[in-house]
DNA sequence: GCCTCGCCTTGACCGAGATCAAACACGGGC
DNA sequence: GCCCGTGTTTGATCTCGGTCAAGGCGAGGC
């Protein structure tokens, strides 16, 4: 039972997570054969707390891919084509692979609900967490160049995605300069975001930066930025930040006793957000 | 005097480096006013050892941007437009800024000759080296999203560049799907390359990975991959690898006494390349 | 030639965080 | 209820690489 009330719970959707479904074919909009289908199944049954129980377009407004969908889709003949471009997939169960290292690259994924982590496993079997992806964020852009996914993507909670066919997307981008521009910008943004891991910073700075980053990303997508649930284990956080999980525990414990945040299990509430941002500032602005 | 003979010396071009020239306007092909100009000044006077004294097209073949230039330029009416897209600039003198943090983003740079480093300076004035860029490599892609350069770019030796107007490039990409595709791939490749700094690795592994990476990049551009000159100081290497410069010295010293490489000053020769690659392997494949 | 200024190297010491170890908490299955 | 397994916390010790300090080396200026 949660001791921190009113936390938007990104897990949610307990029902659909128990459904017997083949995640890969969850809610396909457009088959390879192009045969006509009914309208795409709405995801109204998917609980998306924090963003309200908004409809499709409300959700899409918070998605990093919205530039593509909205430019391409709104009141234009490309609307039909968009249905071929976007395919709703899920739910994927906790621990399930969305794609695997070396899988041929065909599509980019936008998280509709849930969270995933991307990891690589080196030859001695140690896994390395590369990143976490929250609702509205885009995964798979680093697969364009090698033409296969360079990492595994694993759901940390029951998750849904929009899958964008890459060939269809580039074709669309060729005809719609705004779409092309949007993809350039998404790629470039991702380049700039790689800095959390680089830089030698203390465990405190890294942890603070991690929390501040998560907070900002939740907020940007319409969730609470001061009160959220960590969907990843301490071990995953530690691995991502290149710390030992013991160190993560100790730092979080210290933050708690210094009155910087409240944390019970995986539920986090910022108490002194300014203090956190201050600690994190050296990690971001360099 | 070099004790390691026959090293391609990327510095070279002592003459042009002493010229009194305004680097920013070195060899502009196409003025904003579109007034007709003579043919672009050839760079035959620029010493480019390792790639031979090749002509323009030989050089361009080794450039990461070649997909853009060649697709756009060969035997097509876009040839003229390409002259507006590409502008040769330089020489920049050692220590000179190619662009600065927060400068408005207008163009992407490809290194024609020389080397640059990109750095950010955090609020306490400590600089952080983000990367080194060798001939044929492209700088500035991370500026697309923020619309300003997110870092300083500083020449480590006398350097020349091809400057690509970003608006012209996107316009061209809209009309030439192959160009668009090429830019997507360049951006994606850069995303995948960010991994050298991430990951917690020993000083030995980082150093080995750094050398192997440099070697591969020189080789890919037609230079020797086993015998080259470091164009950056130990301090820059250390900063880039998030080590102390003393540690870099010690590790290099150890590599030397273990017979893994010969190193005198900034000149490096691989002796046991397999050993180096072995040490580095954990850094790359994860 | 000599001096100077960076850069590089080498040594001695120290500390943040990893590692090892042992409980503890919590949730699911029965 | 109980058991079991995973994830988390806390304590004790070790170690790699940072920091401080002192020289060494080499290129350029005069």
mmCIF file with all atom_site columns, N, CA and C (backbone and C1' of nucleotides) in Angstrom, chain C residues 2-18:
data_model
loop_
_atom_site.group_PDB
_atom_site.id
_atom_site.type_symbol
_atom_site.label_atom_id
_atom_site.label_alt_id
_atom_site.label_comp_id
_atom_site.label_asym_id
_atom_site.label_entity_id
_atom_site.label_seq_id
_atom_site.pdbx_PDB_ins_code
_atom_site.Cartn_x
_atom_site.Cartn_y
_atom_site.Cartn_z
_atom_site.occupancy
_atom_site.B_iso_or_equiv
_atom_site.pdbx_formal_charge
_atom_site.auth_seq_id
_atom_site.auth_comp_id
_atom_site.auth_asym_id
_atom_site.auth_atom_id
_atom_site.pdbx_PDB_model_num
ATOM 1   P P     . DC C 1 2  ? 74.930 27.864 -21.540 1.00 0.00 ? 2  DC C P     1
ATOM 2   O "O5'" . DC C 1 2  ? 73.745 28.892 -21.302 1.00 0.00 ? 2  DC C "O5'" 1
ATOM 3   C "C5'" . DC C 1 2  ? 74.020 30.255 -21.004 1.00 0.00 ? 2  DC C "C5'" 1
ATOM 4   C "C4'" . DC C 1 2  ? 72.699 30.966 -20.882 1.00 0.00 ? 2  DC C "C4'" 1
ATOM 5   C "C3'" . DC C 1 2  ? 71.768 30.323 -19.841 1.00 0.00 ? 2  DC C "C3'" 1
ATOM 6   O "O3'" . DC C 1 2  ? 71.363 31.311 -18.912 1.00 0.00 ? 2  DC C "O3'" 1
ATOM 7   C "C1'" . DC C 1 2  ? 70.644 30.627 -21.930 1.00 0.00 ? 2  DC C "C1'" 1
ATOM 8   P P     . DC C 1 3  ? 70.567 30.909 -17.583 1.00 0.00 ? 3  DC C P     1
ATOM 9   O "O5'" . DC C 1 3  ? 69.095 31.422 -17.916 1.00 0.00 ? 3  DC C "O5'" 1
ATOM 10  C "C5'" . DC C 1 3  ? 68.938 32.698 -18.530 1.00 0.00 ? 3  DC C "C5'" 1
ATOM 11  C "C4'" . DC C 1 3  ? 67.485 32.887 -18.910 1.00 0.00 ? 3  DC C "C4'" 1
ATOM 12  C "C3'" . DC C 1 3  ? 66.506 32.319 -17.888 1.00 0.00 ? 3  DC C "C3'" 1
ATOM 13  O "O3'" . DC C 1 3  ? 65.511 33.290 -17.613 1.00 0.00 ? 3  DC C "O3'" 1
ATOM 14  C "C1'" . DC C 1 3  ? 66.054 31.426 -20.049 1.00 0.00 ? 3  DC C "C1'" 1
ATOM 15  P P     . DT C 1 4  ? 64.440 33.056 -16.454 1.00 0.00 ? 4  DT C P     1
ATOM 16  O "O5'" . DT C 1 4  ? 63.142 32.710 -17.320 1.00 0.00 ? 4  DT C "O5'" 1
ATOM 17  C "C5'" . DT C 1 4  ? 62.938 33.398 -18.558 1.00 0.00 ? 4  DT C "C5'" 1
ATOM 18  C "C4'" . DT C 1 4  ? 61.681 32.863 -19.224 1.00 0.00 ? 4  DT C "C4'" 1
ATOM 19  C "C3'" . DT C 1 4  ? 60.635 32.318 -18.252 1.00 0.00 ? 4  DT C "C3'" 1
ATOM 20  O "O3'" . DT C 1 4  ? 59.357 32.714 -18.691 1.00 0.00 ? 4  DT C "O3'" 1
ATOM 21  C "C1'" . DT C 1 4  ? 61.205 30.640 -19.817 1.00 0.00 ? 4  DT C "C1'" 1
ATOM 22  P P     . DC C 1 5  ? 58.099 32.732 -17.683 1.00 0.00 ? 5  DC C P     1
ATOM 23  O "O5'" . DC C 1 5  ? 57.002 31.929 -18.516 1.00 0.00 ? 5  DC C "O5'" 1
ATOM 24  C "C5'" . DC C 1 5  ? 56.971 32.054 -19.940 1.00 0.00 ? 5  DC C "C5'" 1
ATOM 25  C "C4'" . DC C 1 5  ? 56.360 30.796 -20.525 1.00 0.00 ? 5  DC C "C4'" 1
ATOM 26  C "C3'" . DC C 1 5  ? 55.291 30.174 -19.635 1.00 0.00 ? 5  DC C "C3'" 1
ATOM 27  O "O3'" . DC C 1 5  ? 54.167 29.828 -20.442 1.00 0.00 ? 5  DC C "O3'" 1
ATOM 28  C "C1'" . DC C 1 5  ? 56.912 28.554 -20.196 1.00 0.00 ? 5  DC C "C1'" 1
ATOM 29  P P     . DG C 1 6  ? 52.687 29.799 -19.758 1.00 0.00 ? 6  DG C P     1
ATOM 30  O "O5'" . DG C 1 6  ? 52.069 28.483 -20.397 1.00 0.00 ? 6  DG C "O5'" 1
ATOM 31  C "C5'" . DG C 1 6  ? 52.845 27.342 -20.327 1.00 0.00 ? 6  DG C "C5'" 1
ATOM 32  C "C4'" . DG C 1 6  ? 52.683 26.494 -21.554 1.00 0.00 ? 6  DG C "C4'" 1
ATOM 33  C "C3'" . DG C 1 6  ? 51.736 25.329 -21.283 1.00 0.00 ? 6  DG C "C3'" 1
ATOM 34  O "O3'" . DG C 1 6  ? 51.216 24.815 -22.500 1.00 0.00 ? 6  DG C "O3'" 1
ATOM 35  C "C1'" . DG C 1 6  ? 54.010 24.598 -21.193 1.00 0.00 ? 6  DG C "C1'" 1
ATOM 36  P P     . DC C 1 7  ? 50.060 23.741 -22.425 1.00 0.00 ? 7  DC C P     1
ATOM 37  O "O5'" . DC C 1 7  ? 50.861 22.362 -22.359 1.00 0.00 ? 7  DC C "O5'" 1
ATOM 38  C "C5'" . DC C 1 7  ? 51.648 21.986 -23.467 1.00 0.00 ? 7  DC C "C5'" 1
ATOM 39  C "C4'" . DC C 1 7  ? 52.484 20.793 -23.083 1.00 0.00 ? 7  DC C "C4'" 1
ATOM 40  C "C3'" . DC C 1 7  ? 51.676 19.610 -22.530 1.00 0.00 ? 7  DC C "C3'" 1
ATOM 41  O "O3'" . DC C 1 7  ? 51.936 18.501 -23.370 1.00 0.00 ? 7  DC C "O3'" 1
ATOM 42  C "C1'" . DC C 1 7  ? 53.572 20.047 -21.189 1.00 0.00 ? 7  DC C "C1'" 1
ATOM 43  P P     . DC C 1 8  ? 51.153 17.136 -23.173 1.00 0.00 ? 8  DC C P     1
ATOM 44  O "O5'" . DC C 1 8  ? 52.186 16.288 -22.319 1.00 0.00 ? 8  DC C "O5'" 1
ATOM 45  C "C5'" . DC C 1 8  ? 53.498 16.094 -22.829 1.00 0.00 ? 8  DC C "C5'" 1
ATOM 46  C "C4'" . DC C 1 8  ? 54.363 15.488 -21.764 1.00 0.00 ? 8  DC C "C4'" 1
ATOM 47  C "C3'" . DC C 1 8  ? 53.804 14.230 -21.099 1.00 0.00 ? 8  DC C "C3'" 1
ATOM 48  O "O3'" . DC C 1 8  ? 54.633 13.135 -21.462 1.00 0.00 ? 8  DC C "O3'" 1
ATOM 49  C "C1'" . DC C 1 8  ? 54.768 15.716 -19.514 1.00 0.00 ? 8  DC C "C1'" 1
ATOM 50  P P     . DT C 1 9  ? 54.275 11.658 -20.965 1.00 0.00 ? 9  DT C P     1
ATOM 51  O "O5'" . DT C 1 9  ? 55.080 11.565 -19.589 1.00 0.00 ? 9  DT C "O5'" 1
ATOM 52  C "C5'" . DT C 1 9  ? 56.486 11.698 -19.617 1.00 0.00 ? 9  DT C "C5'" 1
ATOM 53  C "C4'" . DT C 1 9  ? 57.045 11.595 -18.217 1.00 0.00 ? 9  DT C "C4'" 1
ATOM 54  C "C3'" . DT C 1 9  ? 56.651 10.337 -17.438 1.00 0.00 ? 9  DT C "C3'" 1
ATOM 55  O "O3'" . DT C 1 9  ? 57.839 9.655  -17.102 1.00 0.00 ? 9  DT C "O3'" 1
ATOM 56  C "C1'" . DT C 1 9  ? 56.419 12.283 -16.100 1.00 0.00 ? 9  DT C "C1'" 1
ATOM 57  P P     . DT C 1 10 ? 57.805 8.151  -16.612 1.00 0.00 ? 10 DT C P     1
ATOM 58  O "O5'" . DT C 1 10 ? 57.903 8.307  -15.022 1.00 0.00 ? 10 DT C "O5'" 1
ATOM 59  C "C5'" . DT C 1 10 ? 58.975 9.053  -14.457 1.00 0.00 ? 10 DT C "C5'" 1
ATOM 60  C "C4'" . DT C 1 10 ? 58.725 9.294  -12.992 1.00 0.00 ? 10 DT C "C4'" 1
ATOM 61  C "C3'" . DT C 1 10 ? 58.134 8.116  -12.206 1.00 0.00 ? 10 DT C "C3'" 1
ATOM 62  O "O3'" . DT C 1 10 ? 59.080 7.712  -11.230 1.00 0.00 ? 10 DT C "O3'" 1
ATOM 63  C "C1'" . DT C 1 10 ? 57.082 10.170 -11.632 1.00 0.00 ? 10 DT C "C1'" 1
ATOM 64  P P     . DG C 1 11 ? 58.752 6.488  -10.245 1.00 0.00 ? 11 DG C P     1
ATOM 65  O "O5'" . DG C 1 11 ? 58.291 7.255  -8.914  1.00 0.00 ? 11 DG C "O5'" 1
ATOM 66  C "C5'" . DG C 1 11 ? 59.165 8.187  -8.294  1.00 0.00 ? 11 DG C "C5'" 1
ATOM 67  C "C4'" . DG C 1 11 ? 58.513 8.798  -7.067  1.00 0.00 ? 11 DG C "C4'" 1
ATOM 68  C "C3'" . DG C 1 11 ? 57.822 7.794  -6.126  1.00 0.00 ? 11 DG C "C3'" 1
ATOM 69  O "O3'" . DG C 1 11 ? 58.266 8.032  -4.792  1.00 0.00 ? 11 DG C "O3'" 1
ATOM 70  C "C1'" . DG C 1 11 ? 56.347 9.575  -6.654  1.00 0.00 ? 11 DG C "C1'" 1
ATOM 71  P P     . DA C 1 12 ? 57.751 7.147  -3.573  1.00 0.00 ? 12 DA C P     1
ATOM 72  O "O5'" . DA C 1 12 ? 56.661 8.108  -2.897  1.00 0.00 ? 12 DA C "O5'" 1
ATOM 73  C "C5'" . DA C 1 12 ? 57.029 9.403  -2.448  1.00 0.00 ? 12 DA C "C5'" 1
ATOM 74  C "C4'" . DA C 1 12 ? 55.910 9.957  -1.572  1.00 0.00 ? 12 DA C "C4'" 1
ATOM 75  C "C3'" . DA C 1 12 ? 55.288 8.928  -0.616  1.00 0.00 ? 12 DA C "C3'" 1
ATOM 76  O "O3'" . DA C 1 12 ? 54.951 9.580  0.609   1.00 0.00 ? 12 DA C "O3'" 1
ATOM 77  C "C1'" . DA C 1 12 ? 53.641 9.705  -2.119  1.00 0.00 ? 12 DA C "C1'" 1
ATOM 78  P P     . DC C 1 13 ? 54.207 8.785  1.770   1.00 0.00 ? 13 DC C P     1
ATOM 79  O "O5'" . DC C 1 13 ? 52.703 9.256  1.570   1.00 0.00 ? 13 DC C "O5'" 1
ATOM 80  C "C5'" . DC C 1 13 ? 52.394 10.637 1.671   1.00 0.00 ? 13 DC C "C5'" 1
ATOM 81  C "C4'" . DC C 1 13 ? 50.940 10.854 1.334   1.00 0.00 ? 13 DC C "C4'" 1
ATOM 82  C "C3'" . DC C 1 13 ? 49.954 10.056 2.200   1.00 0.00 ? 13 DC C "C3'" 1
ATOM 83  O "O3'" . DC C 1 13 ? 49.121 10.989 2.863   1.00 0.00 ? 13 DC C "O3'" 1
ATOM 84  C "C1'" . DC C 1 13 ? 49.386 9.913  -0.101  1.00 0.00 ? 13 DC C "C1'" 1
ATOM 85  P P     . DC C 1 14 ? 47.994 10.519 3.847   1.00 0.00 ? 14 DC C P     1
ATOM 86  O "O5'" . DC C 1 14 ? 46.695 10.684 2.935   1.00 0.00 ? 14 DC C "O5'" 1
ATOM 87  C "C5'" . DC C 1 14 ? 46.580 11.851 2.139   1.00 0.00 ? 14 DC C "C5'" 1
ATOM 88  C "C4'" . DC C 1 14 ? 45.230 11.828 1.429   1.00 0.00 ? 14 DC C "C4'" 1
ATOM 89  C "C3'" . DC C 1 14 ? 44.095 11.267 2.269   1.00 0.00 ? 14 DC C "C3'" 1
ATOM 90  O "O3'" . DC C 1 14 ? 42.939 12.045 2.022   1.00 0.00 ? 14 DC C "O3'" 1
ATOM 91  C "C1'" . DC C 1 14 ? 44.337 9.981  0.289   1.00 0.00 ? 14 DC C "C1'" 1
ATOM 92  P P     . DG C 1 15 ? 41.716 12.064 3.031   1.00 0.00 ? 15 DG C P     1
ATOM 93  O "O5'" . DG C 1 15 ? 40.467 11.837 2.081   1.00 0.00 ? 15 DG C "O5'" 1
ATOM 94  C "C5'" . DG C 1 15 ? 40.418 12.459 0.809   1.00 0.00 ? 15 DG C "C5'" 1
ATOM 95  C "C4'" . DG C 1 15 ? 39.497 11.672 -0.093  1.00 0.00 ? 15 DG C "C4'" 1
ATOM 96  C "C3'" . DG C 1 15 ? 38.239 11.141 0.588   1.00 0.00 ? 15 DG C "C3'" 1
ATOM 97  O "O3'" . DG C 1 15 ? 37.166 11.273 -0.327  1.00 0.00 ? 15 DG C "O3'" 1
ATOM 98  C "C1'" . DG C 1 15 ? 39.406 9.358  -0.371  1.00 0.00 ? 15 DG C "C1'" 1
ATOM 99  P P     . DA C 1 16 ? 35.729 11.667 0.139   1.00 0.00 ? 16 DA C P     1
ATOM 100 O "O5'" . DA C 1 16 ? 34.871 11.235 -1.136  1.00 0.00 ? 16 DA C "O5'" 1
ATOM 101 C "C5'" . DA C 1 16 ? 35.324 11.591 -2.441  1.00 0.00 ? 16 DA C "C5'" 1
ATOM 102 C "C4'" . DA C 1 16 ? 34.947 10.511 -3.422  1.00 0.00 ? 16 DA C "C4'" 1
ATOM 103 C "C3'" . DA C 1 16 ? 33.520 10.018 -3.304  1.00 0.00 ? 16 DA C "C3'" 1
ATOM 104 O "O3'" . DA C 1 16 ? 33.019 9.802  -4.622  1.00 0.00 ? 16 DA C "O3'" 1
ATOM 105 C "C1'" . DA C 1 16 ? 34.999 8.213  -2.894  1.00 0.00 ? 16 DA C "C1'" 1
ATOM 106 P P     . DG C 1 17 ? 31.517 9.454  -4.870  1.00 0.00 ? 17 DG C P     1
ATOM 107 O "O5'" . DG C 1 17 ? 31.585 7.886  -5.116  1.00 0.00 ? 17 DG C "O5'" 1
ATOM 108 C "C5'" . DG C 1 17 ? 32.407 7.398  -6.150  1.00 0.00 ? 17 DG C "C5'" 1
ATOM 109 C "C4'" . DG C 1 17 ? 32.666 5.921  -5.960  1.00 0.00 ? 17 DG C "C4'" 1
ATOM 110 C "C3'" . DG C 1 17 ? 31.420 5.032  -5.832  1.00 0.00 ? 17 DG C "C3'" 1
ATOM 111 O "O3'" . DG C 1 17 ? 31.627 3.909  -6.641  1.00 0.00 ? 17 DG C "O3'" 1
ATOM 112 C "C1'" . DG C 1 17 ? 32.922 4.533  -4.131  1.00 0.00 ? 17 DG C "C1'" 1
ATOM 113 P P     . DA C 1 18 ? 30.482 2.901  -7.092  1.00 0.00 ? 18 DA C P     1
ATOM 114 O "O5'" . DA C 1 18 ? 31.289 1.524  -7.105  1.00 0.00 ? 18 DA C "O5'" 1
ATOM 115 C "C5'" . DA C 1 18 ? 32.548 1.483  -7.749  1.00 0.00 ? 18 DA C "C5'" 1
ATOM 116 C "C4'" . DA C 1 18 ? 33.296 0.232  -7.331  1.00 0.00 ? 18 DA C "C4'" 1
ATOM 117 C "C3'" . DA C 1 18 ? 32.450 -1.039 -7.344  1.00 0.00 ? 18 DA C "C3'" 1
ATOM 118 O "O3'" . DA C 1 18 ? 33.203 -2.111 -7.895  1.00 0.00 ? 18 DA C "O3'" 1
ATOM 119 C "C1'" . DA C 1 18 ? 33.273 -0.629 -5.146  1.00 0.00 ? 18 DA C "C1'" 1
#
